[in-house]
PDB file of C-alpha atoms in Angstrom:
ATOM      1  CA  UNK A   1     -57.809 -58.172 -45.194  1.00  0.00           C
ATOM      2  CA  UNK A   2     -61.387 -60.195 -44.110  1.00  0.00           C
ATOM      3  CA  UNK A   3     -61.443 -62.071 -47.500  1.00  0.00           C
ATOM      4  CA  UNK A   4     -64.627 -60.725 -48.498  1.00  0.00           C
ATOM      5  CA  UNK A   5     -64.310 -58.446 -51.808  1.00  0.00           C
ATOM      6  CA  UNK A   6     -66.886 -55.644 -53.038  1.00  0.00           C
ATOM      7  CA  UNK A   7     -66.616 -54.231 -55.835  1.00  0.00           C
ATOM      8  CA  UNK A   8     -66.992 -51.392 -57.603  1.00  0.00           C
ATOM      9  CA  UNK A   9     -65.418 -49.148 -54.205  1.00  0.00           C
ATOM     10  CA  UNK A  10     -66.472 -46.120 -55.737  1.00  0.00           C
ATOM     11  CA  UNK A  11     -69.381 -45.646 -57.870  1.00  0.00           C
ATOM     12  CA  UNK A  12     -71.396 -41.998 -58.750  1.00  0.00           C
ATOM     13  CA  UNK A  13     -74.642 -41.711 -61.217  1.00  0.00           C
ATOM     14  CA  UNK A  14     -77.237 -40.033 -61.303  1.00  0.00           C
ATOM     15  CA  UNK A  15     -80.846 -39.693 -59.645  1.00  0.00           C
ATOM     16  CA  UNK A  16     -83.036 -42.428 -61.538  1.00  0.00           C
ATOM     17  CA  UNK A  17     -80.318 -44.736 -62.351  1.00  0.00           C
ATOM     18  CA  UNK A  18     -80.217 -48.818 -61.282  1.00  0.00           C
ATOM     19  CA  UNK A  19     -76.364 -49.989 -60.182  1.00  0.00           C
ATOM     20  CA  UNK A  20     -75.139 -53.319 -59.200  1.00  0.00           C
ATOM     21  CA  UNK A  21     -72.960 -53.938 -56.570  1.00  0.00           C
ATOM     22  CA  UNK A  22     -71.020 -57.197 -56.161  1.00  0.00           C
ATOM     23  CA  UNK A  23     -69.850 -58.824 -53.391  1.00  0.00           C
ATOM     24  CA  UNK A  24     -67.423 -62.392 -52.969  1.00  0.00           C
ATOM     25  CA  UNK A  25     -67.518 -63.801 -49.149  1.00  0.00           C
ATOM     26  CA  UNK A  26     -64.969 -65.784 -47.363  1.00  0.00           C
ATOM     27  CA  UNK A  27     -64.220 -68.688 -48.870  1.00  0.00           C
ATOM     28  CA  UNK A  28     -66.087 -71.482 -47.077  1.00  0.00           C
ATOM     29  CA  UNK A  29     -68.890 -68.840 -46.081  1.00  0.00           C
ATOM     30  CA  UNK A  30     -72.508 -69.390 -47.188  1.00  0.00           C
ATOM     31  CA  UNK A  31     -74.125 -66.612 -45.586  1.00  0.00           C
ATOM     32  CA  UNK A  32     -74.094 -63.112 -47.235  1.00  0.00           C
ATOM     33  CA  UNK A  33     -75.603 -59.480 -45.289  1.00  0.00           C
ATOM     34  CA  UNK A  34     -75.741 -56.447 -47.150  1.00  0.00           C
ATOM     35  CA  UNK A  35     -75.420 -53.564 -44.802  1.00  0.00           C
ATOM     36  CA  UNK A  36     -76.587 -49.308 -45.816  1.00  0.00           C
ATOM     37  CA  UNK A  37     -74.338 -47.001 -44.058  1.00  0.00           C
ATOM     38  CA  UNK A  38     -75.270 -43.286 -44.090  1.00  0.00           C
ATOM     39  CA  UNK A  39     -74.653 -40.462 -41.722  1.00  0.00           C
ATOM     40  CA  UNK A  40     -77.702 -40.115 -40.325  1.00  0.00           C
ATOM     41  CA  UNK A  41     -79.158 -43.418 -39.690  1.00  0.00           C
ATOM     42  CA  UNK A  42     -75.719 -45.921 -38.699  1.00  0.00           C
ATOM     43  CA  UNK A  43     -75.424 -48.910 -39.948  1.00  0.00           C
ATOM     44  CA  UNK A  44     -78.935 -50.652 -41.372  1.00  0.00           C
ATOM     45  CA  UNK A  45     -79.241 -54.299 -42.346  1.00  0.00           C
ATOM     46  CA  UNK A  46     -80.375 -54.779 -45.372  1.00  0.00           C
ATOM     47  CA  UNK A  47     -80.687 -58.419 -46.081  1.00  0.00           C
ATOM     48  CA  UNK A  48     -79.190 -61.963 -45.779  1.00  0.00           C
ATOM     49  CA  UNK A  49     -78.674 -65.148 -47.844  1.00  0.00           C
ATOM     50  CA  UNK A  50     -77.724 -68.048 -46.996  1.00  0.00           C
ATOM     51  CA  UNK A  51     -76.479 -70.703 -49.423  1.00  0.00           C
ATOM     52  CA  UNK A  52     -78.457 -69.381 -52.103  1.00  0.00           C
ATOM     53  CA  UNK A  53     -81.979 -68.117 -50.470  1.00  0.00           C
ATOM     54  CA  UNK A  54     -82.936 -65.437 -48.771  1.00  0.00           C
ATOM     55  CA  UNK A  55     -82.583 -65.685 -44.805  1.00  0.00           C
ATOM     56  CA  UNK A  56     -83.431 -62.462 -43.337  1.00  0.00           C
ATOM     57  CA  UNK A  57     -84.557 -59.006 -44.286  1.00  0.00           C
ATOM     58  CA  UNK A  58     -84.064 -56.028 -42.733  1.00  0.00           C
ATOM     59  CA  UNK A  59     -84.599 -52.289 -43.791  1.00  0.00           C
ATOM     60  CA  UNK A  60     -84.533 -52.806 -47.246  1.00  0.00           C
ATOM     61  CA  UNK A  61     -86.283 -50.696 -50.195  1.00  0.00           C
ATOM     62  CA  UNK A  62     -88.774 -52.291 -52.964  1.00  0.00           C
ATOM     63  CA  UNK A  63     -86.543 -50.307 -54.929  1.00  0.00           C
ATOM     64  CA  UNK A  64     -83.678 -52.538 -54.083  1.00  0.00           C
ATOM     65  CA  UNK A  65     -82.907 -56.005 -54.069  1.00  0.00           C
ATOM     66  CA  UNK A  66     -80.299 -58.442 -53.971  1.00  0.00           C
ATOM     67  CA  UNK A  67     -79.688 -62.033 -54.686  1.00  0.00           C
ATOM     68  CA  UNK A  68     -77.104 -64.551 -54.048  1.00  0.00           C
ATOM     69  CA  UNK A  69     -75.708 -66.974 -56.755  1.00  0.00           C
ATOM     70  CA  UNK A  70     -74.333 -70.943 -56.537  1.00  0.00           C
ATOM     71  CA  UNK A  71     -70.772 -69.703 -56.475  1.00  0.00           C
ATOM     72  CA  UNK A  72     -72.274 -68.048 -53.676  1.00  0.00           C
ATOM     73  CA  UNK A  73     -71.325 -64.553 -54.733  1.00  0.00           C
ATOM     74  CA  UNK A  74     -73.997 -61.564 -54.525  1.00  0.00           C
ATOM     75  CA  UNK A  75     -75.278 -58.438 -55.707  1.00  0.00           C
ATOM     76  CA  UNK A  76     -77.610 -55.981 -54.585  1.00  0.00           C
ATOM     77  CA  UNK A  77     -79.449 -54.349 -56.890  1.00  0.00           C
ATOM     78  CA  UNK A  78     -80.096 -50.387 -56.806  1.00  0.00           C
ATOM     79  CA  UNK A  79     -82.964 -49.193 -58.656  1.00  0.00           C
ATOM     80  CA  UNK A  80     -84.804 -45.496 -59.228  1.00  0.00           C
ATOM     81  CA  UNK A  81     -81.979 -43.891 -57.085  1.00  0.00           C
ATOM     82  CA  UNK A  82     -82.735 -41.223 -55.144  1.00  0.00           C
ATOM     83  CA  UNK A  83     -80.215 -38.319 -53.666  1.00  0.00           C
ATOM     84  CA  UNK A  84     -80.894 -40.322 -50.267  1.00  0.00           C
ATOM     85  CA  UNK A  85     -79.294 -43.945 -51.377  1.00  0.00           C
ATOM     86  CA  UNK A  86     -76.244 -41.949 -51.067  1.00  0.00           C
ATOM     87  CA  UNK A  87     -74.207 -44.242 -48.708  1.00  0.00           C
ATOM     88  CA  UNK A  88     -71.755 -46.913 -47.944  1.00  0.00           C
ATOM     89  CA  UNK A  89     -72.579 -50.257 -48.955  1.00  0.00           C
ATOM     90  CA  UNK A  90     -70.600 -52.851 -47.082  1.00  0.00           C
ATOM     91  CA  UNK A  91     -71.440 -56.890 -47.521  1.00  0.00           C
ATOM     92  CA  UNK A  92     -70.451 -58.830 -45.030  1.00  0.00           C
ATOM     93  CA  UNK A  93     -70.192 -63.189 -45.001  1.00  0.00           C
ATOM     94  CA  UNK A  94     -70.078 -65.577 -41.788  1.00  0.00           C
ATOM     95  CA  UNK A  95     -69.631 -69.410 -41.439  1.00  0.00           C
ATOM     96  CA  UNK A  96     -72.453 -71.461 -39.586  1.00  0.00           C
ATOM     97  CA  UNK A  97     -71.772 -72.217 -36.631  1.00  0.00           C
ATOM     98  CA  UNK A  98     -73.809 -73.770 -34.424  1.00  0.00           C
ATOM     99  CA  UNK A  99     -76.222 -71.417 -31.517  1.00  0.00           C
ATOM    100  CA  UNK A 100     -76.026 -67.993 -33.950  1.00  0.00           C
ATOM    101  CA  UNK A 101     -72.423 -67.695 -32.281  1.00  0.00           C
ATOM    102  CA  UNK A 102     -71.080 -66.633 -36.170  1.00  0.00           C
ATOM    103  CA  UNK A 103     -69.596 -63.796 -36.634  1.00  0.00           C
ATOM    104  CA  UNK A 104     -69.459 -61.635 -39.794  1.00  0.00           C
ATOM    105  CA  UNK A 105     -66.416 -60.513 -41.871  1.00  0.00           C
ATOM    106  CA  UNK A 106     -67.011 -57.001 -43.883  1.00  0.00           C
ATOM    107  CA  UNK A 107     -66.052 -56.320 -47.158  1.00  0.00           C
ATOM    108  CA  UNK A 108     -64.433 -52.839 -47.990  1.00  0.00           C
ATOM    109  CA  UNK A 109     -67.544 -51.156 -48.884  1.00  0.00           C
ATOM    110  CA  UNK A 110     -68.979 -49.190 -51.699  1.00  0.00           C
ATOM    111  CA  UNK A 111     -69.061 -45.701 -51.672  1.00  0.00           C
ATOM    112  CA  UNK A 112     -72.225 -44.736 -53.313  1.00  0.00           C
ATOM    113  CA  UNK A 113     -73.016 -40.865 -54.663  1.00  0.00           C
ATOM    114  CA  UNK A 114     -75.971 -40.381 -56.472  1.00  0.00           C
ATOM    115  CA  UNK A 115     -75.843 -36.708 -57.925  1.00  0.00           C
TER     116      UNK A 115
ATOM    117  CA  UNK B   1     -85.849 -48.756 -32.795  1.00  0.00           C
ATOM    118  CA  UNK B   2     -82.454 -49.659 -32.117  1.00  0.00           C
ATOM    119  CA  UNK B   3     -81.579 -52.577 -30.555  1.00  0.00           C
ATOM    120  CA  UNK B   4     -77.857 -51.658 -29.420  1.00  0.00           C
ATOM    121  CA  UNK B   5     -77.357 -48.282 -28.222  1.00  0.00           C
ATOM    122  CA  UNK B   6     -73.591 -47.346 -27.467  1.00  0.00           C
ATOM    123  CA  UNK B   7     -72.987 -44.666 -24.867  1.00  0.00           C
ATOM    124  CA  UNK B   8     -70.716 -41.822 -25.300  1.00  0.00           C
ATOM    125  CA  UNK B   9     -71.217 -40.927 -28.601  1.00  0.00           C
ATOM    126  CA  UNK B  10     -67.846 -39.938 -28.485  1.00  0.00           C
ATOM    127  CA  UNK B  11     -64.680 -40.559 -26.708  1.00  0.00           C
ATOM    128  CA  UNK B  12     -61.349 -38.208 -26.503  1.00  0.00           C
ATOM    129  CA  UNK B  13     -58.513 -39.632 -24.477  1.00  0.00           C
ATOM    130  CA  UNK B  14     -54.628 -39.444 -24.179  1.00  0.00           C
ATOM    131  CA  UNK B  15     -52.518 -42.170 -25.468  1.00  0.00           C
ATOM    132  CA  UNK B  16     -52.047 -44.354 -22.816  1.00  0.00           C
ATOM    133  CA  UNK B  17     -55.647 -44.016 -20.710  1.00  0.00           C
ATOM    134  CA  UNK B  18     -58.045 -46.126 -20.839  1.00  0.00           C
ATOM    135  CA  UNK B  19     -61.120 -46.164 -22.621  1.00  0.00           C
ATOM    136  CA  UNK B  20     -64.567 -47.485 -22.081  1.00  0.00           C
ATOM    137  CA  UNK B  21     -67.661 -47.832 -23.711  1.00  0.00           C
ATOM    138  CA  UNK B  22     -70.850 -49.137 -23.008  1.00  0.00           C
ATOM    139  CA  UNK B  23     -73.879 -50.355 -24.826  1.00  0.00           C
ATOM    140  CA  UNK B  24     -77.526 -51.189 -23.979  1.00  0.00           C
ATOM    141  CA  UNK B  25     -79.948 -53.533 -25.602  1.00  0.00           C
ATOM    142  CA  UNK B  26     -83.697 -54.311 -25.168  1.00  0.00           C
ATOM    143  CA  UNK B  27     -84.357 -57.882 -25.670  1.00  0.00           C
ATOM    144  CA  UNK B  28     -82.864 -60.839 -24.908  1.00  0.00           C
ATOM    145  CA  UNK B  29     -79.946 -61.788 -26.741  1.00  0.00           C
ATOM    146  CA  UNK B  30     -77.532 -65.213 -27.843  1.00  0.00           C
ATOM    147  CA  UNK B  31     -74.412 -63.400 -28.244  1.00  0.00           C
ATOM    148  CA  UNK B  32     -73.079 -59.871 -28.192  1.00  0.00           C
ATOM    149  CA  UNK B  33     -69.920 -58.865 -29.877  1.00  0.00           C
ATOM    150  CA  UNK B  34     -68.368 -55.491 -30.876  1.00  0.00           C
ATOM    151  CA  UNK B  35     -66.814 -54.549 -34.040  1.00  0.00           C
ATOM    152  CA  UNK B  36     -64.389 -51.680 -34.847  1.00  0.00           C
ATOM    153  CA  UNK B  37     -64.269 -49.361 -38.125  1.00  0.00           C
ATOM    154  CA  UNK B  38     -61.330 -47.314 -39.169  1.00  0.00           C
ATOM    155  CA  UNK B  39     -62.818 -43.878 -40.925  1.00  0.00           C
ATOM    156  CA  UNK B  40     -64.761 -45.429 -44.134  1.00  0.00           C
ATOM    157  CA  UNK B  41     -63.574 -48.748 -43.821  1.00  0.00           C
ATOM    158  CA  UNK B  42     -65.273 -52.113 -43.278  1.00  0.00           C
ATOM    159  CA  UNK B  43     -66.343 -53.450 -39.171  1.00  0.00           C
ATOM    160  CA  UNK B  44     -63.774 -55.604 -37.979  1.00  0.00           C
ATOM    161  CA  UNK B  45     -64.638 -57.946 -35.603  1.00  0.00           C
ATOM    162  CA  UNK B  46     -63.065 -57.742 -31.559  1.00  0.00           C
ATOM    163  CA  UNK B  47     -64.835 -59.664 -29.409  1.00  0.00           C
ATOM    164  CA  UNK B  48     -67.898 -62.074 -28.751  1.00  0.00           C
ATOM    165  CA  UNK B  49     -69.264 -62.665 -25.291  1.00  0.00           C
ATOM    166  CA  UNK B  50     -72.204 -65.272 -25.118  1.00  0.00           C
ATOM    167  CA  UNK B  51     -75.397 -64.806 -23.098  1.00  0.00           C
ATOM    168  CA  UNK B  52     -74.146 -67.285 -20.861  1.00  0.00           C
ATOM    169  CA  UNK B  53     -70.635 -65.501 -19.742  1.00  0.00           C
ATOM    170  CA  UNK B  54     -70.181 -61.990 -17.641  1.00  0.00           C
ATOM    171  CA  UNK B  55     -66.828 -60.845 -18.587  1.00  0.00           C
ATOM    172  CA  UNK B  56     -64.408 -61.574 -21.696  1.00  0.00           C
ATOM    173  CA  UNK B  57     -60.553 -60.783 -22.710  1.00  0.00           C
ATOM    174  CA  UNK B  58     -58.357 -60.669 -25.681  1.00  0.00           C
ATOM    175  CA  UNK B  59     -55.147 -58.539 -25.588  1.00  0.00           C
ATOM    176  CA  UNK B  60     -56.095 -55.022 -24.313  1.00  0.00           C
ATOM    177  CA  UNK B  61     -59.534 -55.492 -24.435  1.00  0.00           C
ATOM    178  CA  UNK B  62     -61.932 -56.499 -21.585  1.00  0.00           C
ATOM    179  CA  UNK B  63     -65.869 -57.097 -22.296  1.00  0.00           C
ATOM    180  CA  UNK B  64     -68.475 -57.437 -20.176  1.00  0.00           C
ATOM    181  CA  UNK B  65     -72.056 -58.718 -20.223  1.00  0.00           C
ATOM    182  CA  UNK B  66     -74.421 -58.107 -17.527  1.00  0.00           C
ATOM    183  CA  UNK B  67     -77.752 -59.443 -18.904  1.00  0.00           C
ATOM    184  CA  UNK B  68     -80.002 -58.598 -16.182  1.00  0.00           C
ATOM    185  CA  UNK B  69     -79.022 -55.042 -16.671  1.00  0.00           C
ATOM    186  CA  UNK B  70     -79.413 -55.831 -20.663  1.00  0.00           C
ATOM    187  CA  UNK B  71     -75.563 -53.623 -20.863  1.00  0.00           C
ATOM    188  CA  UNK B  72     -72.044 -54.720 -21.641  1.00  0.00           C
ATOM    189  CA  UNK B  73     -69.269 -52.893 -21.526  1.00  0.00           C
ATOM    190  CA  UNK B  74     -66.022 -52.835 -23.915  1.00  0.00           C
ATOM    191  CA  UNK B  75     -62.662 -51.158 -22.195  1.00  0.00           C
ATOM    192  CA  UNK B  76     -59.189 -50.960 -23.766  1.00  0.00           C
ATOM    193  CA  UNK B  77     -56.608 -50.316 -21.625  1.00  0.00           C
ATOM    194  CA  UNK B  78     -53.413 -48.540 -22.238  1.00  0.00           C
ATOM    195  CA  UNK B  79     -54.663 -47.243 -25.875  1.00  0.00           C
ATOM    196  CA  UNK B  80     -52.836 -46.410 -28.860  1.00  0.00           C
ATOM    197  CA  UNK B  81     -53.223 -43.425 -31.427  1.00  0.00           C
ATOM    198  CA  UNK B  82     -54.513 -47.029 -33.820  1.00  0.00           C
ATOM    199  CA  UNK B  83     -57.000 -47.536 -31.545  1.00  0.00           C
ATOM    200  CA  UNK B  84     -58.996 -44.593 -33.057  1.00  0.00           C
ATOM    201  CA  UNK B  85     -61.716 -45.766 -34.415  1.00  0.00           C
ATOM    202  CA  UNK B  86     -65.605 -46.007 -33.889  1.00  0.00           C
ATOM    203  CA  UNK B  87     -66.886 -48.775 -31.915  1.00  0.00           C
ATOM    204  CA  UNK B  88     -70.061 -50.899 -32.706  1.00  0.00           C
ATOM    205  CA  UNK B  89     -71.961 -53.494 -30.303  1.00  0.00           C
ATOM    206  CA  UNK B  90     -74.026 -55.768 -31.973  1.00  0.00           C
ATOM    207  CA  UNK B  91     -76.572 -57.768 -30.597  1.00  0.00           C
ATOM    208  CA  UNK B  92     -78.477 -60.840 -32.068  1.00  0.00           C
ATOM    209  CA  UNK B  93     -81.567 -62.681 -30.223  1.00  0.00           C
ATOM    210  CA  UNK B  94     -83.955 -65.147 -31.664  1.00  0.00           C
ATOM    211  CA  UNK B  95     -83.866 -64.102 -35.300  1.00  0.00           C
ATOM    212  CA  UNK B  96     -81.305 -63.955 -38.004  1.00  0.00           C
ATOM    213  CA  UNK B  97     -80.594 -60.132 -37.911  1.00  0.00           C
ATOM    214  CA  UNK B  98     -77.667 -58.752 -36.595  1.00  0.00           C
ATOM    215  CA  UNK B  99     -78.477 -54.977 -34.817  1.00  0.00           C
ATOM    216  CA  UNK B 100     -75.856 -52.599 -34.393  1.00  0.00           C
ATOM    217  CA  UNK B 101     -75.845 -49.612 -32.612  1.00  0.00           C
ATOM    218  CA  UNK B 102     -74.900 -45.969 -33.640  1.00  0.00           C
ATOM    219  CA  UNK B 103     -71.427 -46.410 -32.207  1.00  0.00           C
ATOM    220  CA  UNK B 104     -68.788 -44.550 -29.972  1.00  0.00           C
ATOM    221  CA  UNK B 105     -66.444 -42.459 -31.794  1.00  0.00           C
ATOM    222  CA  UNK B 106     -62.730 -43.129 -30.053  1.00  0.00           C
ATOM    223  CA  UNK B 107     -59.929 -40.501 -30.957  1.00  0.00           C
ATOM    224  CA  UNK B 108     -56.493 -41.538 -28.562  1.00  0.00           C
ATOM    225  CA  UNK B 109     -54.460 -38.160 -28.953  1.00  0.00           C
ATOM    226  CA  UNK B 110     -50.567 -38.629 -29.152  1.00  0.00           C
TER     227      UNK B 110
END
Protein backbone atom coordinates (compact mmCIF):
# COMPACT_ATOMS: atom_id res chain seq x y z
CA UNK A 1 0.00 0.00 0.00
CA UNK A 2 1.90 3.60 -1.22
CA UNK A 3 -0.55 5.71 0.92
CA UNK A 4 -1.84 7.54 -1.90
CA UNK A 5 -5.77 6.83 -2.46
CA UNK A 6 -7.84 7.40 -5.84
CA UNK A 7 -10.97 7.11 -5.96
CA UNK A 8 -13.64 6.15 -7.76
CA UNK A 9 -11.38 2.69 -9.15
CA UNK A 10 -13.88 2.06 -11.60
CA UNK A 11 -15.91 4.53 -13.33
CA UNK A 12 -17.99 4.07 -17.02
CA UNK A 13 -20.25 7.00 -18.76
CA UNK A 14 -20.85 7.94 -21.64
CA UNK A 15 -19.28 9.98 -24.69
CA UNK A 16 -19.94 13.79 -23.74
CA UNK A 17 -19.96 13.38 -20.11
CA UNK A 18 -17.46 15.48 -17.43
CA UNK A 19 -16.17 13.01 -14.33
CA UNK A 20 -14.08 13.84 -11.41
CA UNK A 21 -11.50 11.87 -10.19
CA UNK A 22 -10.00 12.28 -6.71
CA UNK A 23 -6.87 11.64 -5.48
CA UNK A 24 -5.26 11.87 -1.46
CA UNK A 25 -1.19 11.75 -1.48
CA UNK A 26 1.09 10.55 1.16
CA UNK A 27 0.73 12.17 4.08
CA UNK A 28 3.51 14.76 4.36
CA UNK A 29 3.57 14.98 0.39
CA UNK A 30 2.90 18.32 -1.35
CA UNK A 31 3.43 17.41 -4.78
CA UNK A 32 0.60 15.72 -6.81
CA UNK A 33 1.13 14.11 -10.86
CA UNK A 34 -1.71 12.89 -12.62
CA UNK A 35 -0.61 10.26 -15.03
CA UNK A 36 -3.07 8.83 -18.55
CA UNK A 37 -2.38 5.27 -19.13
CA UNK A 38 -3.74 3.72 -22.36
CA UNK A 39 -2.61 0.90 -24.53
CA UNK A 40 -1.32 2.59 -27.15
CA UNK A 41 0.55 5.50 -25.95
CA UNK A 42 2.25 4.18 -22.15
CA UNK A 43 2.18 6.11 -19.53
CA UNK A 44 1.65 10.18 -20.28
CA UNK A 45 2.10 12.88 -17.67
CA UNK A 46 -0.48 14.85 -17.32
CA UNK A 47 0.22 17.48 -14.78
CA UNK A 48 1.74 18.43 -11.37
CA UNK A 49 0.98 20.54 -8.26
CA UNK A 50 2.80 21.35 -5.80
CA UNK A 51 1.47 22.70 -2.50
CA UNK A 52 -1.42 24.11 -4.07
CA UNK A 53 -0.23 25.52 -7.71
CA UNK A 54 0.40 24.15 -10.65
CA UNK A 55 4.16 22.95 -11.24
CA UNK A 56 4.37 21.23 -14.44
CA UNK A 57 2.26 20.24 -17.39
CA UNK A 58 2.58 17.64 -19.55
CA UNK A 59 0.24 16.06 -22.27
CA UNK A 60 -2.78 17.27 -21.00
CA UNK A 61 -6.22 18.11 -22.91
CA UNK A 62 -8.10 21.70 -22.75
CA UNK A 63 -10.75 19.37 -22.17
CA UNK A 64 -9.26 18.35 -18.91
CA UNK A 65 -8.00 19.87 -15.96
CA UNK A 66 -7.12 19.37 -12.53
CA UNK A 67 -6.48 21.28 -9.42
CA UNK A 68 -5.07 20.70 -6.09
CA UNK A 69 -6.74 21.87 -2.78
CA UNK A 70 -5.13 23.19 0.88
CA UNK A 71 -5.68 19.76 2.35
CA UNK A 72 -3.63 19.11 -0.51
CA UNK A 73 -5.94 16.58 -2.08
CA UNK A 74 -6.74 16.70 -6.01
CA UNK A 75 -8.94 16.09 -8.77
CA UNK A 76 -8.71 16.04 -12.33
CA UNK A 77 -11.37 17.05 -14.12
CA UNK A 78 -12.73 15.12 -17.37
CA UNK A 79 -14.77 17.04 -19.65
CA UNK A 80 -16.59 16.33 -23.33
CA UNK A 81 -15.31 12.66 -23.13
CA UNK A 82 -14.46 11.08 -25.99
CA UNK A 83 -14.26 7.03 -26.74
CA UNK A 84 -10.34 7.82 -26.63
CA UNK A 85 -10.10 9.13 -22.74
CA UNK A 86 -10.68 5.55 -22.20
CA UNK A 87 -7.72 4.77 -19.82
CA UNK A 88 -6.13 4.35 -16.50
CA UNK A 89 -5.80 7.27 -14.44
CA UNK A 90 -3.19 6.85 -11.76
CA UNK A 91 -2.07 10.04 -9.37
CA UNK A 92 0.92 9.80 -7.97
CA UNK A 93 2.54 12.24 -4.73
CA UNK A 94 6.40 12.72 -3.77
CA UNK A 95 8.12 14.61 -0.86
CA UNK A 96 10.72 17.45 -1.75
CA UNK A 97 13.71 16.59 -1.51
CA UNK A 98 16.42 18.45 -2.32
CA UNK A 99 18.35 18.03 -6.31
CA UNK A 100 14.82 16.47 -7.98
CA UNK A 101 16.11 13.14 -6.22
CA UNK A 102 12.05 12.56 -5.10
CA UNK A 103 10.51 9.86 -6.00
CA UNK A 104 6.78 9.32 -6.64
CA UNK A 105 4.31 6.94 -4.89
CA UNK A 106 1.17 5.80 -7.26
CA UNK A 107 -2.17 5.57 -6.28
CA UNK A 108 -4.29 2.48 -7.45
CA UNK A 109 -5.61 4.03 -10.48
CA UNK A 110 -8.89 4.69 -12.11
CA UNK A 111 -10.15 2.63 -14.63
CA UNK A 112 -11.90 4.86 -17.00
CA UNK A 113 -14.55 3.47 -19.92
CA UNK A 114 -16.28 5.88 -21.77
CA UNK A 115 -18.99 3.96 -23.91
CA UNK B 1 9.20 11.84 -28.35
CA UNK B 2 10.02 9.67 -25.63
CA UNK B 3 12.51 10.35 -23.38
CA UNK B 4 13.07 6.71 -21.85
CA UNK B 5 12.92 3.96 -24.20
CA UNK B 6 13.12 0.37 -22.55
CA UNK B 7 14.52 -2.42 -24.68
CA UNK B 8 12.97 -5.72 -25.08
CA UNK B 9 9.60 -4.98 -25.21
CA UNK B 10 9.20 -8.13 -23.70
CA UNK B 11 10.95 -10.60 -21.61
CA UNK B 12 10.13 -14.57 -21.11
CA UNK B 13 12.42 -16.38 -18.73
CA UNK B 14 12.47 -19.48 -16.36
CA UNK B 15 12.19 -19.05 -12.71
CA UNK B 16 15.44 -18.81 -11.52
CA UNK B 17 17.42 -16.90 -14.68
CA UNK B 18 18.18 -13.80 -14.75
CA UNK B 19 16.66 -10.99 -16.32
CA UNK B 20 17.80 -7.76 -17.81
CA UNK B 21 16.54 -4.79 -19.21
CA UNK B 22 17.81 -1.81 -20.58
CA UNK B 23 16.69 1.69 -21.28
CA UNK B 24 17.94 4.68 -23.32
CA UNK B 25 17.40 8.36 -22.87
CA UNK B 26 18.24 11.51 -24.92
CA UNK B 27 19.12 14.30 -22.71
CA UNK B 28 20.86 14.77 -19.83
CA UNK B 29 19.39 13.67 -16.76
CA UNK B 30 19.53 14.24 -12.47
CA UNK B 31 18.36 10.92 -11.58
CA UNK B 32 17.05 7.77 -13.19
CA UNK B 33 14.98 5.27 -11.39
CA UNK B 34 12.74 2.34 -12.48
CA UNK B 35 9.39 1.47 -11.32
CA UNK B 36 7.48 -1.85 -11.54
CA UNK B 37 3.58 -2.45 -12.27
CA UNK B 38 1.73 -5.60 -11.50
CA UNK B 39 -1.10 -6.09 -14.47
CA UNK B 40 -3.43 -2.82 -13.86
CA UNK B 41 -1.96 -1.78 -10.81
CA UNK B 42 -0.15 1.38 -9.70
CA UNK B 43 4.20 1.86 -10.50
CA UNK B 44 6.00 0.92 -7.58
CA UNK B 45 9.10 2.34 -7.09
CA UNK B 46 12.72 -0.07 -7.21
CA UNK B 47 15.50 1.82 -7.57
CA UNK B 48 17.13 5.39 -8.06
CA UNK B 49 20.61 5.82 -9.42
CA UNK B 50 21.86 9.55 -9.58
CA UNK B 51 23.69 11.10 -12.53
CA UNK B 52 26.63 11.05 -10.51
CA UNK B 53 26.87 7.04 -9.72
CA UNK B 54 27.50 4.00 -12.42
CA UNK B 55 26.06 1.06 -10.77
CA UNK B 56 23.35 0.55 -7.87
CA UNK B 57 21.95 -2.53 -5.61
CA UNK B 58 19.06 -3.43 -3.49
CA UNK B 59 18.23 -7.14 -2.89
CA UNK B 60 18.15 -8.91 -6.31
CA UNK B 61 18.36 -6.03 -8.24
CA UNK B 62 21.47 -4.41 -9.83
CA UNK B 63 21.20 -0.91 -11.84
CA UNK B 64 23.40 0.66 -13.86
CA UNK B 65 23.98 4.13 -15.33
CA UNK B 66 26.35 4.78 -18.00
CA UNK B 67 25.71 8.46 -18.92
CA UNK B 68 28.01 8.88 -21.70
CA UNK B 69 26.21 6.13 -23.43
CA UNK B 70 22.81 8.00 -22.13
CA UNK B 71 21.65 3.84 -21.08
CA UNK B 72 21.18 2.09 -17.78
CA UNK B 73 20.50 -1.13 -17.26
CA UNK B 74 18.13 -2.93 -14.54
CA UNK B 75 18.97 -6.93 -13.93
CA UNK B 76 17.29 -9.21 -11.37
CA UNK B 77 18.93 -12.12 -10.65
CA UNK B 78 17.58 -15.41 -9.62
CA UNK B 79 13.77 -14.27 -10.46
CA UNK B 80 10.62 -15.32 -9.08
CA UNK B 81 7.15 -16.13 -10.80
CA UNK B 82 6.31 -12.33 -8.52
CA UNK B 83 8.71 -10.79 -10.38
CA UNK B 84 6.31 -10.67 -13.40
CA UNK B 85 5.59 -7.55 -14.04
CA UNK B 86 6.33 -4.64 -16.58
CA UNK B 87 9.24 -2.55 -15.97
CA UNK B 88 9.42 1.32 -16.39
CA UNK B 89 12.69 3.66 -16.42
CA UNK B 90 12.06 7.03 -15.77
CA UNK B 91 14.18 9.77 -16.39
CA UNK B 92 14.03 13.46 -15.12
CA UNK B 93 16.55 16.37 -16.34
CA UNK B 94 16.22 20.05 -15.82
CA UNK B 95 12.45 20.34 -15.59
CA UNK B 96 9.78 19.08 -13.32
CA UNK B 97 8.43 16.21 -15.56
CA UNK B 98 9.02 12.83 -14.92
CA UNK B 99 9.31 10.66 -18.57
CA UNK B 100 8.72 7.14 -18.61
CA UNK B 101 9.27 4.84 -21.15
CA UNK B 102 6.93 2.21 -22.84
CA UNK B 103 8.28 -0.51 -20.58
CA UNK B 104 9.56 -4.22 -20.70
CA UNK B 105 7.00 -6.74 -20.16
CA UNK B 106 8.71 -9.59 -17.66
CA UNK B 107 6.78 -13.02 -17.43
CA UNK B 108 9.25 -15.62 -15.02
CA UNK B 109 7.55 -19.08 -15.95
CA UNK B 110 7.38 -21.64 -12.99
Amino acid sequence: DSGVTQTPKHLITATGQRVTLRCSPRSGDLSVYWYQQSLDQGLQFLIQYYNGEERAKGNILERFSAQQFPDLHSELNLSSLELGDSALYFCASSAPQEGSQETQYFGPGTRLLVL
Amino acid sequence: SQQGEEDPQALSIQEGENATMNCSYKTSINNLQWYRQNSGRGLVHLILIRSNEREKHSGRLRVTLDTSKKSSSLLITASRAADTASYFCATRGGGQNFVFGPGTRLSVLP
